[in-house]
PDB file of C-alpha atoms in Angstrom:
ATOM      1  CA  LEU A 945       0.290  -0.292  -0.051  1.00 29.00           C
ATOM      2  CA  GLY A 946       2.786   2.019   0.876  1.00 39.00           C
ATOM      3  CA  GLY A 947       4.353   1.879  -2.759  1.00 41.00           C
ATOM      4  CA  MET A 948       0.936   2.363  -4.525  1.00 38.00           C
ATOM      5  CA  ARG A 949       0.150   6.333  -2.227  1.00 43.00           C
ATOM      6  CA  ALA A 950       4.207   6.598  -3.320  1.00 46.00           C
ATOM      7  CA  SER A 951       3.238   5.979  -6.900  1.00 62.00           C
ATOM      8  CA  ARG A 952       0.492   8.637  -6.780  1.00 85.00           C
ATOM      9  CA  PRO A 953       2.803  11.992  -6.034  1.00 95.00           C
ATOM     10  CA  LEU A 954      -0.483  14.344  -6.678  1.00 96.00           C
ATOM     11  CA  ARG A 955      -3.797  14.647  -4.894  1.00 94.00           C
ATOM     12  CA  ARG A 956      -7.061  14.540  -6.738  1.00 93.00           C
ATOM     13  CA  GLY A 957      -7.891  18.044  -8.358  1.00 93.00           C
ATOM     14  CA  ALA A 958      -4.067  18.962  -8.265  1.00 95.00           C
ATOM     15  CA  ALA A 959      -4.635  19.761 -11.825  1.00 94.00           C
ATOM     16  CA  LEU A 960      -7.283  22.277 -10.521  1.00 95.00           C
ATOM     17  CA  ARG A 961      -5.004  23.438  -7.990  1.00 96.00           C
ATOM     18  CA  LEU A 962      -2.448  23.802 -10.052  1.00 97.00           C
ATOM     19  CA  THR A 963      -4.134  26.206 -11.968  1.00 97.00           C
ATOM     20  CA  ARG A 964      -5.677  27.736  -9.457  1.00 97.00           C
ATOM     21  CA  ILE A 965      -1.558  28.528  -8.173  1.00 98.00           C
ATOM     22  CA  ASP A 966      -0.437  29.394 -11.211  1.00 98.00           C
ATOM     23  CA  GLY A 967      -2.946  32.338 -11.610  1.00 97.00           C
ATOM     24  CA  ILE A 968      -2.385  33.607  -7.821  1.00 98.00           C
ATOM     25  CA  LEU A 969       1.790  33.503  -8.475  1.00 98.00           C
ATOM     26  CA  GLU A 970       1.445  35.407 -11.861  1.00 97.00           C
ATOM     27  CA  ALA A 971      -0.116  38.278 -10.831  1.00 97.00           C
ATOM     28  CA  ALA A 972       1.416  38.227  -7.439  1.00 96.00           C
ATOM     29  CA  TYR A 973       5.023  38.596  -9.321  1.00 95.00           C
ATOM     30  CA  ARG A 974       4.118  39.268 -13.009  1.00 92.00           C
ATOM     31  CA  SER A 975       7.346  38.384 -15.192  1.00 84.00           C
ATOM     32  CA  PRO A 976      10.681  37.969 -12.871  1.00 92.00           C
ATOM     33  CA  GLU A 977      12.891  35.063 -15.219  1.00 93.00           C
ATOM     34  CA  ALA A 978      15.133  38.152 -14.790  1.00 91.00           C
ATOM     35  CA  GLU A 979      15.856  37.602 -11.062  1.00 90.00           C
ATOM     36  CA  LEU A 980      16.664  33.681 -11.702  1.00 95.00           C
ATOM     37  CA  GLY A 981      19.979  34.396 -13.857  1.00 95.00           C
ATOM     38  CA  ASN A 982      19.273  31.212 -16.184  1.00 96.00           C
ATOM     39  CA  LYS A 983      21.494  30.924 -19.823  1.00 98.00           C
ATOM     40  CA  ASP A 984      20.680  30.934 -23.005  1.00 97.00           C
ATOM     41  CA  ASP A 985      23.805  28.323 -23.595  1.00 98.00           C
ATOM     42  CA  PRO A 986      23.014  24.792 -22.955  1.00 98.00           C
ATOM     43  CA  LEU A 987      26.448  23.744 -21.648  1.00 98.00           C
ATOM     44  CA  ASP A 988      26.322  27.416 -19.009  1.00 98.00           C
ATOM     45  CA  GLU A 989      23.108  26.595 -18.200  1.00 98.00           C
ATOM     46  CA  ALA A 990      24.161  23.224 -17.241  1.00 98.00           C
ATOM     47  CA  ILE A 991      26.988  24.171 -15.154  1.00 98.00           C
ATOM     48  CA  TYR A 992      24.674  27.547 -13.625  1.00 98.00           C
ATOM     49  CA  ILE A 993      22.234  24.770 -11.607  1.00 97.00           C
ATOM     50  CA  ILE A 994      25.278  22.565 -10.584  1.00 98.00           C
ATOM     51  CA  LEU A 995      26.395  26.041  -9.225  1.00 97.00           C
ATOM     52  CA  SER A 996      22.378  26.540  -7.582  1.00 96.00           C
ATOM     53  CA  PHE A 997      22.714  23.247  -5.896  1.00 94.00           C
ATOM     54  CA  GLN A 998      21.719  24.170  -2.301  1.00 92.00           C
ATOM     55  CA  THR A 999      21.835  28.125  -2.003  1.00 93.00           C
ATOM     56  CA  ASP A1000      19.787  31.274  -3.122  1.00 93.00           C
ATOM     57  CA  LEU A1001      19.688  33.122  -6.167  1.00 93.00           C
ATOM     58  CA  PRO A1002      22.150  36.434  -5.078  1.00 94.00           C
ATOM     59  CA  ARG A1003      24.740  33.658  -4.184  1.00 95.00           C
ATOM     60  CA  VAL A1004      24.281  31.702  -6.901  1.00 96.00           C
ATOM     61  CA  ARG A1005      24.455  34.678  -9.272  1.00 96.00           C
ATOM     62  CA  SER A1006      27.256  36.485  -7.432  1.00 97.00           C
ATOM     63  CA  THR A1007      29.267  32.312  -7.893  1.00 97.00           C
ATOM     64  CA  TRP A1008      28.381  32.498 -11.362  1.00 98.00           C
ATOM     65  CA  SER A1009      29.976  35.784 -12.147  1.00 97.00           C
ATOM     66  CA  ALA A1010      33.150  34.785  -9.406  1.00 98.00           C
ATOM     67  CA  LEU A1011      33.626  31.425 -11.972  1.00 98.00           C
ATOM     68  CA  ARG A1012      33.283  33.677 -14.925  1.00 98.00           C
ATOM     69  CA  ALA A1013      35.596  36.450 -13.841  1.00 98.00           C
ATOM     70  CA  ALA A1014      38.945  34.024 -13.062  1.00 98.00           C
ATOM     71  CA  TYR A1015      38.131  31.367 -15.503  1.00 98.00           C
ATOM     72  CA  PRO A1016      36.154  33.204 -19.056  1.00 97.00           C
ATOM     73  CA  SER A1017      36.173  29.537 -20.834  1.00 98.00           C
ATOM     74  CA  TRP A1018      35.248  26.658 -20.194  1.00 98.00           C
ATOM     75  CA  GLU A1019      38.429  25.740 -21.467  1.00 98.00           C
ATOM     76  CA  ALA A1020      40.429  26.949 -19.081  1.00 98.00           C
ATOM     77  CA  VAL A1021      38.245  25.311 -16.222  1.00 98.00           C
ATOM     78  CA  GLU A1022      39.133  22.057 -17.949  1.00 98.00           C
ATOM     79  CA  ARG A1023      42.334  23.126 -17.325  1.00 97.00           C
ATOM     80  CA  ALA A1024      41.921  24.065 -13.997  1.00 98.00           C
ATOM     81  CA  PRO A1025      42.758  22.584 -10.481  1.00 97.00           C
ATOM     82  CA  ALA A1026      39.688  21.588  -8.997  1.00 97.00           C
ATOM     83  CA  LEU A1027      40.892  22.902  -5.540  1.00 97.00           C
ATOM     84  CA  ARG A1028      41.454  26.439  -7.361  1.00 98.00           C
ATOM     85  CA  ILE A1029      38.150  26.040  -8.914  1.00 98.00           C
ATOM     86  CA  ALA A1030      36.626  25.570  -5.121  1.00 98.00           C
ATOM     87  CA  ARG A1031      38.202  28.436  -3.776  1.00 97.00           C
ATOM     88  CA  VAL A1032      36.740  30.473  -6.617  1.00 98.00           C
ATOM     89  CA  LEU A1033      32.724  28.756  -5.588  1.00 98.00           C
ATOM     90  CA  ARG A1034      33.229  28.864  -1.742  1.00 96.00           C
ATOM     91  CA  GLU A1035      30.240  31.675  -1.263  1.00 94.00           C
ATOM     92  CA  GLY A1036      28.125  29.521  -2.811  1.00 94.00           C
ATOM     93  CA  GLY A1037      29.062  26.450  -0.320  1.00 95.00           C
ATOM     94  CA  LEU A1038      29.519  23.398  -1.378  1.00 97.00           C
ATOM     95  CA  HIS A1039      32.325  24.524  -3.105  1.00 97.00           C
ATOM     96  CA  ARG A1040      34.212  21.513  -3.573  1.00 97.00           C
ATOM     97  CA  GLN A1041      31.700  19.212  -4.470  1.00 97.00           C
ATOM     98  CA  LYS A1042      30.624  21.579  -7.283  1.00 98.00           C
ATOM     99  CA  ALA A1043      34.194  22.176  -8.184  1.00 98.00           C
ATOM    100  CA  ARG A1044      34.542  18.419  -8.654  1.00 98.00           C
ATOM    101  CA  THR A1045      31.249  17.664 -10.503  1.00 98.00           C
ATOM    102  CA  ILE A1046      31.862  20.493 -13.089  1.00 98.00           C
ATOM    103  CA  LYS A1047      35.437  19.269 -13.622  1.00 98.00           C
ATOM    104  CA  HIS A1048      33.653  15.410 -13.804  1.00 98.00           C
ATOM    105  CA  LEU A1049      30.828  17.456 -16.300  1.00 98.00           C
ATOM    106  CA  LEU A1050      33.598  18.846 -18.189  1.00 98.00           C
ATOM    107  CA  PHE A1051      35.467  15.643 -18.957  1.00 98.00           C
ATOM    108  CA  ALA A1052      32.647  14.007 -20.323  1.00 98.00           C
ATOM    109  CA  VAL A1053      31.311  16.679 -22.277  1.00 98.00           C
ATOM    110  CA  ARG A1054      34.579  16.571 -23.611  1.00 98.00           C
ATOM    111  CA  ARG A1055      35.247  12.676 -24.369  1.00 98.00           C
ATOM    112  CA  VAL A1056      31.450  12.089 -25.434  1.00 97.00           C
ATOM    113  CA  VAL A1057      30.834  15.635 -27.980  1.00 97.00           C
ATOM    114  CA  GLY A1058      34.077  15.509 -28.376  1.00 97.00           C
ATOM    115  CA  ASP A1059      34.414  19.470 -27.900  1.00 97.00           C
ATOM    116  CA  LEU A1060      32.988  21.644 -24.957  1.00 98.00           C
ATOM    117  CA  ALA A1061      29.877  22.498 -26.013  1.00 98.00           C
ATOM    118  CA  LEU A1062      26.370  21.227 -25.831  1.00 98.00           C
ATOM    119  CA  ASP A1063      24.745  22.890 -28.918  1.00 97.00           C
ATOM    120  CA  LEU A1064      23.727  18.795 -30.486  1.00 98.00           C
ATOM    121  CA  LEU A1065      21.144  18.994 -28.338  1.00 98.00           C
ATOM    122  CA  ARG A1066      19.000  21.633 -30.786  1.00 97.00           C
ATOM    123  CA  GLY A1067      18.826  18.624 -32.627  1.00 97.00           C
ATOM    124  CA  MET A1068      17.383  16.361 -30.828  1.00 98.00           C
ATOM    125  CA  ASN A1069      13.426  15.795 -29.054  1.00 98.00           C
ATOM    126  CA  ASP A1070      13.263  16.124 -25.523  1.00 98.00           C
ATOM    127  CA  ALA A1071      12.899  12.678 -24.809  1.00 97.00           C
ATOM    128  CA  ASP A1072      16.326  11.517 -26.547  1.00 98.00           C
ATOM    129  CA  ALA A1073      17.697  15.737 -25.317  1.00 98.00           C
ATOM    130  CA  GLU A1074      17.166  14.520 -21.322  1.00 98.00           C
ATOM    131  CA  ARG A1075      18.143  11.072 -21.882  1.00 98.00           C
ATOM    132  CA  PHE A1076      21.618  12.502 -22.745  1.00 98.00           C
ATOM    133  CA  LEU A1077      21.984  15.003 -20.525  1.00 98.00           C
ATOM    134  CA  THR A1078      21.239  12.997 -17.280  1.00 97.00           C
ATOM    135  CA  ARG A1079      23.406  10.222 -18.213  1.00 97.00           C
ATOM    136  CA  LEU A1080      26.317  13.518 -17.976  1.00 98.00           C
ATOM    137  CA  PRO A1081      28.005  13.946 -14.346  1.00 97.00           C
ATOM    138  CA  GLY A1082      25.526  16.066 -12.402  1.00 96.00           C
ATOM    139  CA  LEU A1083      22.570  16.536 -13.559  1.00 97.00           C
ATOM    140  CA  SER A1084      19.535  15.335 -12.408  1.00 95.00           C
ATOM    141  CA  TRP A1085      15.684  15.233 -13.877  1.00 95.00           C
ATOM    142  CA  LYS A1086      15.558  18.634 -12.859  1.00 96.00           C
ATOM    143  CA  ALA A1087      18.763  20.330 -14.219  1.00 97.00           C
ATOM    144  CA  ALA A1088      18.164  18.088 -17.182  1.00 98.00           C
ATOM    145  CA  ARG A1089      14.878  20.345 -17.688  1.00 98.00           C
ATOM    146  CA  CYS A1090      16.106  23.472 -16.986  1.00 98.00           C
ATOM    147  CA  VAL A1091      18.790  23.344 -19.820  1.00 98.00           C
ATOM    148  CA  LEU A1092      15.702  22.430 -22.058  1.00 98.00           C
ATOM    149  CA  LEU A1093      13.954  24.846 -20.535  1.00 98.00           C
ATOM    150  CA  TYR A1094      15.489  28.420 -20.544  1.00 97.00           C
ATOM    151  CA  SER A1095      18.691  27.112 -22.828  1.00 98.00           C
ATOM    152  CA  LEU A1096      16.230  25.106 -25.857  1.00 98.00           C
ATOM    153  CA  ARG A1097      13.084  26.727 -25.229  1.00 97.00           C
ATOM    154  CA  ARG A1098      10.636  23.749 -24.663  1.00 98.00           C
ATOM    155  CA  ASP A1099       7.218  23.237 -22.970  1.00 98.00           C
ATOM    156  CA  VAL A1100       8.767  21.157 -20.327  1.00 98.00           C
ATOM    157  CA  PHE A1101       8.184  21.195 -16.096  1.00 98.00           C
ATOM    158  CA  PRO A1102      11.502  21.225 -13.962  1.00 98.00           C
ATOM    159  CA  VAL A1103      10.645  20.509 -10.286  1.00 98.00           C
ATOM    160  CA  ASP A1104      13.582  22.092  -8.359  1.00 96.00           C
ATOM    161  CA  GLY A1105      13.071  22.368  -4.464  1.00 95.00           C
ATOM    162  CA  ASN A1106      11.212  25.400  -4.270  1.00 96.00           C
ATOM    163  CA  THR A1107       8.859  23.924  -6.759  1.00 97.00           C
ATOM    164  CA  PHE A1108       8.663  20.655  -4.871  1.00 97.00           C
ATOM    165  CA  ARG A1109       8.518  22.593  -1.149  1.00 97.00           C
ATOM    166  CA  ILE A1110       5.745  25.114  -2.428  1.00 97.00           C
ATOM    167  CA  LEU A1111       3.375  22.041  -3.678  1.00 97.00           C
ATOM    168  CA  LYS A1112       3.905  19.350  -0.703  1.00 96.00           C
ATOM    169  CA  ARG A1113       2.913  23.007   1.544  1.00 96.00           C
ATOM    170  CA  SER A1114      -0.495  24.156  -0.490  1.00 96.00           C
ATOM    171  CA  GLY A1115      -1.393  20.575  -0.913  1.00 95.00           C
ATOM    172  CA  VAL A1116      -0.959  19.549  -4.701  1.00 97.00           C
ATOM    173  CA  LEU A1117       1.550  16.546  -3.598  1.00 97.00           C
ATOM    174  CA  THR A1118       0.783  13.902  -1.150  1.00 94.00           C
ATOM    175  CA  PRO A1119       2.462  14.418   2.355  1.00 89.00           C
ATOM    176  CA  ARG A1120       4.509  10.793   1.107  1.00 91.00           C
ATOM    177  CA  ALA A1121       5.084  12.553  -2.246  1.00 94.00           C
ATOM    178  CA  VAL A1122       9.148  11.455  -2.873  1.00 95.00           C
ATOM    179  CA  TYR A1123      11.236  14.649  -4.569  1.00 95.00           C
ATOM    180  CA  ARG A1124      13.900  11.787  -5.988  1.00 93.00           C
ATOM    181  CA  ARG A1125      11.185  10.001  -8.092  1.00 94.00           C
ATOM    182  CA  ARG A1126      10.840  10.198 -11.745  1.00 94.00           C
ATOM    183  CA  THR A1127       6.839   9.693 -11.094  1.00 95.00           C
ATOM    184  CA  LEU A1128       6.834  13.144  -9.013  1.00 96.00           C
ATOM    185  CA  HIS A1129       8.573  14.714 -11.935  1.00 97.00           C
ATOM    186  CA  ASP A1130       6.512  13.159 -14.581  1.00 97.00           C
ATOM    187  CA  ALA A1131       3.674  13.804 -13.150  1.00 97.00           C
ATOM    188  CA  LEU A1132       3.529  17.135 -12.319  1.00 97.00           C
ATOM    189  CA  GLN A1133       5.094  18.087 -15.386  1.00 97.00           C
ATOM    190  CA  ALA A1134       1.736  16.292 -17.196  1.00 96.00           C
ATOM    191  CA  GLY A1135      -0.769  18.300 -14.444  1.00 96.00           C
ATOM    192  CA  VAL A1136       0.792  22.097 -16.036  1.00 97.00           C
ATOM    193  CA  PRO A1137      -0.352  22.636 -19.490  1.00 97.00           C
ATOM    194  CA  ALA A1138       2.702  23.047 -22.202  1.00 97.00           C
ATOM    195  CA  ALA A1139       1.810  27.152 -22.032  1.00 97.00           C
ATOM    196  CA  ARG A1140       1.929  27.701 -18.728  1.00 97.00           C
ATOM    197  CA  ARG A1141       5.459  25.419 -17.535  1.00 98.00           C
ATOM    198  CA  ARG A1142       7.454  27.834 -18.288  1.00 97.00           C
ATOM    199  CA  SER A1143       5.830  30.673 -16.779  1.00 97.00           C
ATOM    200  CA  LEU A1144       5.023  28.474 -13.310  1.00 98.00           C
ATOM    201  CA  HIS A1145       8.272  27.716 -13.027  1.00 97.00           C
ATOM    202  CA  VAL A1146       9.832  30.677 -12.899  1.00 97.00           C
ATOM    203  CA  THR A1147       6.742  32.411 -10.204  1.00 97.00           C
ATOM    204  CA  LEU A1148       7.665  29.024  -8.262  1.00 98.00           C
ATOM    205  CA  VAL A1149      11.360  29.565  -7.558  1.00 97.00           C
ATOM    206  CA  VAL A1150      11.205  33.585  -6.985  1.00 96.00           C
ATOM    207  CA  HIS A1151       8.134  32.654  -5.054  1.00 97.00           C
ATOM    208  CA  GLY A1152      10.198  29.868  -2.769  1.00 97.00           C
ATOM    209  CA  GLN A1153      12.809  31.892  -3.061  1.00 95.00           C
ATOM    210  CA  ARG A1154      11.147  35.356  -1.410  1.00 95.00           C
ATOM    211  CA  THR A1155       8.426  34.190   0.946  1.00 96.00           C
ATOM    212  CA  CYS A1156       7.864  29.762   1.285  1.00 97.00           C
ATOM    213  CA  LEU A1157      11.064  29.425   2.418  1.00 96.00           C
ATOM    214  CA  PRO A1158      12.367  26.494   3.610  1.00 94.00           C
ATOM    215  CA  ARG A1159      12.892  27.778   7.091  1.00 92.00           C
ATOM    216  CA  SER A1160      10.332  30.464   8.734  1.00 93.00           C
ATOM    217  CA  PRO A1161       8.034  31.225   5.572  1.00 96.00           C
ATOM    218  CA  ARG A1162       6.458  34.061   5.102  1.00 96.00           C
ATOM    219  CA  CYS A1163       3.276  33.220   5.328  1.00 95.00           C
ATOM    220  CA  PRO A1164       1.159  36.475   6.537  1.00 95.00           C
ATOM    221  CA  GLU A1165       2.620  37.429   3.117  1.00 95.00           C
ATOM    222  CA  CYS A1166       1.775  34.785   1.115  1.00 97.00           C
ATOM    223  CA  PRO A1167      -0.560  35.416  -2.351  1.00 97.00           C
ATOM    224  CA  LEU A1168      -1.429  31.520  -2.060  1.00 97.00           C
ATOM    225  CA  LEU A1169      -2.868  32.311   1.741  1.00 95.00           C
ATOM    226  CA  ALA A1170      -5.983  31.610   1.203  1.00 93.00           C
ATOM    227  CA  LEU A1171      -5.855  28.306  -0.482  1.00 92.00           C
ATOM    228  CA  CYS A1172      -2.810  26.838   1.179  1.00 92.00           C
ATOM    229  CA  PRO A1173      -3.306  24.435   3.822  1.00 90.00           C
ATOM    230  CA  THR A1174       0.068  24.700   4.942  1.00 85.00           C
ATOM    231  CA  VAL A1175       1.280  20.635   4.867  1.00 79.00           C
ATOM    232  CA  GLY A1176       3.866  20.476   7.410  1.00 73.00           C
ATOM    233  CA  LEU A1177       4.187  23.707   9.054  1.00 76.00           C
ATOM    234  CA  GLN A1178       2.654  24.423  12.886  1.00 53.00           C
TER     235      GLN A1178
END
């Protein structure tokens, strides 16, 4: 029974609730995509997403700027020792882990593609591009779909930690929903109309950074408060 519940991560009525959340957040935040700092180039975006792991937007953007100032090309990062890269990434946290992951990613791209570029993805369909990306070091389903969404302009719906937290608290996801299950990512993507995936992803990320914080969420000022059952909050 537990396995059956875990395999169904969305509550009944989730699609309608997602539509209401989408409309409320769109009205509250308008078009905040520039705040996120995502990249048009797919390799740039892949590395930007690695830098974003367990940190906030200001530090991601600051760490990205520091990395590009120290190493203006990915070839320069490829040649640099991981410890030196880690020192540059210190502000963003988990700097040693991120430096190693970026080095491994660049090594794999060089080996598979023959160059430090992921432009070959532009000629692939969504499924093939996602499969290719998730076989590279450090890239999850979320990371792959961010590359598809921001760099390739595909109608996908990345589920990051902000999205998972907000949709669990607001009753879209079941209490037993597990972030690291492909069924959850696919179910949420299927539950959002293709034309609304980009906007809803952006507003959920911004909402999670500004208001629905991991600790001490700002519930009194939340635009979703009227429909949010605040699952898991005291």
